[in-house]
């Protein structure tokens, strides 16, 4: 297929469609119709993402998967969007997440809903952009574009301490981004354009840049700190529990399900290919930090009473494992990260949905105040138990495959790191089962007697999550094949 | 030609279907239907297993590869099943005993609501499915999937009555302790994958020469850690007695007959690996022995009918590990089989008593039940004889082969094991006499309600009693003119390092001595407990035993409490004040600094001009002198 | 006369102006002091241009001389414009507040 036969490409569709649809939201007069509109838009996006999987053969359909705009005023700078295996995986996750979020929060009332949903779609567009960006400029652009709607969503529709939490979240991540911007400009000035004139922001130019070891070292940290804050890994994580707790749940789902994957994704897309030597040099430190973070977050999770904070700390532990997996630089570790990014996104969104449903019915998120939900809502309980077990990586659930590969990579890197990290899976069982026991089992109390079984569409959407969990837990191979090429390309940098 | 064993995938599939029907249709199925579906699928699995067993006995075996679970360049992990003598034997035990317990459950659980009844059978079927995966798995990963699956079902079934906080606590404890073991197991799998790039049993055992001694010792020790968790050995045994919170048939199936023997299965399966790790074997032997002894002493003083059986199970598992540690794998597997029969029988018998007494479990409130519960009494008695090791019941043969193996390995080990066997006889008969002999110690109302259980419960008891009595003959030692058919059957997959070298005279003497000792102990127990009256105070040592050597309290104070304290410290001090304090500190510093600098903007023109002049002067000075 | 006398006078005038601006609070006097500083600079410019007019630099390059004097005129024009605006502000200030104290109008503070 020739480029001139193609009038629009998949990455463009995935990025610009939600953006335009989001802008349309602001024009709505009626707040009730906007829900149906965003649901429709997100489902269409999901379909586009599905169709793009079919056209994944780059040999035949490269023209469909790559779009570049030339910017005349920027010294012929380019703006490149493209889909590769990892990009497909994460755009698929993003496309999956939004319909799930919209259905799950269908009954949640939001004031000035059109603005809320408009911003949600803008966030989706930003995220899609991050995952399809193939040059540093568009990457930075979308990186920030994804942040801004989330800032407004949290600060306008969040909980009591939303201003403080959101401000911290914004300033923290933004400070990191600025460090990255410095790094991007520095690398840009050292690139050699293929034509021999001027510099280039393109990924291939960045990956081919020649830097001496000292430059690599400090540039590595400039980039890494930005990504580490976004993930977040210990000790850059403190914005996260506050932000998760204070943001409206729909936004929390976006934040934890997809946005934190931006940090991991960015490590794989930018950090490893541009700075391979520095990556090898600092791997022990970073894996060490990740493992400490896993244990630390798991231990703290034992003491959390707020469901959202519990899930937040659990998420920090999981992200720590994924980050460690990246820096093992083993095939199995990298493959595990790819798979686990997707699985973790699905699982944690499932957890948030359950928390949202409980909070909407009782108005309470404190574990100590809940109890006996299993009598009142058995189906909700069953679905939650499955999702929670997936969260602690029980076999035949999706997370098992991912964590199995991650631990394997970690073990290949260093046995003792794997042992230390393994302790966190025991702790994960402790806090997860504690939560199930206190919230769902036991006798019901005055707060939980009011709980009713969840509505049909909520059952369906949670069942979708559960089915996904089992499907990928039993037969993950399609997902693995999707990212095989990306992993092999990355491995070439280290062999 | 296609192998007839290609249909083995049906064996685990049937319970899975049963689980799905019972689980999804729990609101619409009648109790009768859920019971029939639940038991029926297991019956079919059992029939298939029988077929498979005889096929394997005829010399057939089968390696099935269905699809790849993980397929990357570094390694491939397939969804594989392996059918050989060892797994076919376990298939029989699991589905056979499992079926009887399902039938028993239909009557035992009849008081439950239709929904909960279906849920119970769904969980039970899921358990059988996981257990079948465990024994049929053709590599360590499939084994592990079953391994965690049975742990999950155990968790769900222990916490079946989830309104009770104690029960859910017990369920949680079981799961977490199993998880500790599972971590060891997983690490062993990673180790194997890293060194060999495969987890298939056949490939691993064929490539052992690629592993160093350190590797083998490490891997076997880590696998053993997994077995410690699952099979309730020191130091992770405390979950099993607590697991008695679940319904009694669950205790019989999961916590006596099948799941807890998974550790033995796994080590017997990896026997080639263990034969190369004498250090690990030694450790296994001592841990098994210590567990057997410790649990037996605790069982002496327990008054809950199920707790006695639970500690007895721990103790018998200890015996099995002792056999594994002495390289006597077949004896261990043999004991797994006989133990499955008689311990299931004893648990179901205790369930029958509990059922007849309307959920009374304290043996202090029982007594003289034999007149009202004839079948239960007789079958329970047979079970006690079997576990005590009275010839010619099954326990005699299996335990005897373990003891002889121990004798050849180490005389001290043998004498401790023999002592433990005597303790076993003592506490089992204490339980029997206190429960069924003497006079009734409960209230009159209770006595009037005591009744024999329905046929759905007594028939399984009778079948199990028969099996307990005769199962020993599958491996009659040559000593009694037997053919040791089990040994021959298992020999293709198990490299027994232990070979009897004793003369027949020594063997006769050892056996005779043991039997006489045990009979003496039983008669002592009879005179001591035939007219038992509960006493209030007991000796200092008795107190320690009653409190289970304070192991739970010890773990609580050295593990749980410090962990909670660390968590609290991290949560309030390190996280809030330390790390977050630092992050917020940066913000606060900027805030404070700007507030200070803002004071320069006084609004007085004079000040501004003065500053300007000073600035110009400074610039001048710099210009002039530097 | 030697150039240093001119410089001395200009420095003295300039310093008086600076001190006046720094210490006085009457807006009109501050204003006059600013004028004084400007004129000190003017004086210097004129003196130097005169000096350079006879030097080799000035002879070869006459624009050096004329530039400085043009600059003086420029400053005088700016000063005149400034006086016009400044006095107008001071008059408005006096009308509104009836004081010409510069520290009185400090609402920007805090």
GROMACS .gro file of C-alpha atoms in nm, chain A residues 1 25 31 45 105 144 203 269 295 313 319 328 332 363 375 393 425 431 448 451-452:
model
   21
    1UNK     CA    1   0.000   0.000   0.000
   25UNK     CA    2  -1.840   1.784   2.411
   31UNK     CA    3  -2.554   1.750   3.011
   45UNK     CA    4  -1.203   0.447   1.927
  105UNK     CA    5  -1.946   0.562   3.603
  144UNK     CA    6   0.195   1.751   2.879
  203UNK     CA    7   1.319   0.877   1.749
  269UNK     CA    8   1.066   0.392   2.412
  295UNK     CA    9   0.859  -0.383   4.987
  313UNK     CA   10   0.013   0.164   4.749
  319UNK     CA   11   0.485  -0.059   3.919
  328UNK     CA   12   1.689  -0.626   3.390
  332UNK     CA   13   1.172  -1.226   2.950
  363UNK     CA   14  -2.063   0.714   5.077
  375UNK     CA   15  -2.453  -1.084   5.183
  393UNK     CA   16  -0.117  -1.266   4.055
  425UNK     CA   17   0.389  -1.097   4.691
  431UNK     CA   18  -0.330  -0.681   5.259
  448UNK     CA   19  -2.359  -0.165   5.460
  451UNK     CA   20  -2.606  -0.173   4.981
  452UNK     CA   21  -2.799  -0.324   4.696
   0.00000   0.00000   0.00000
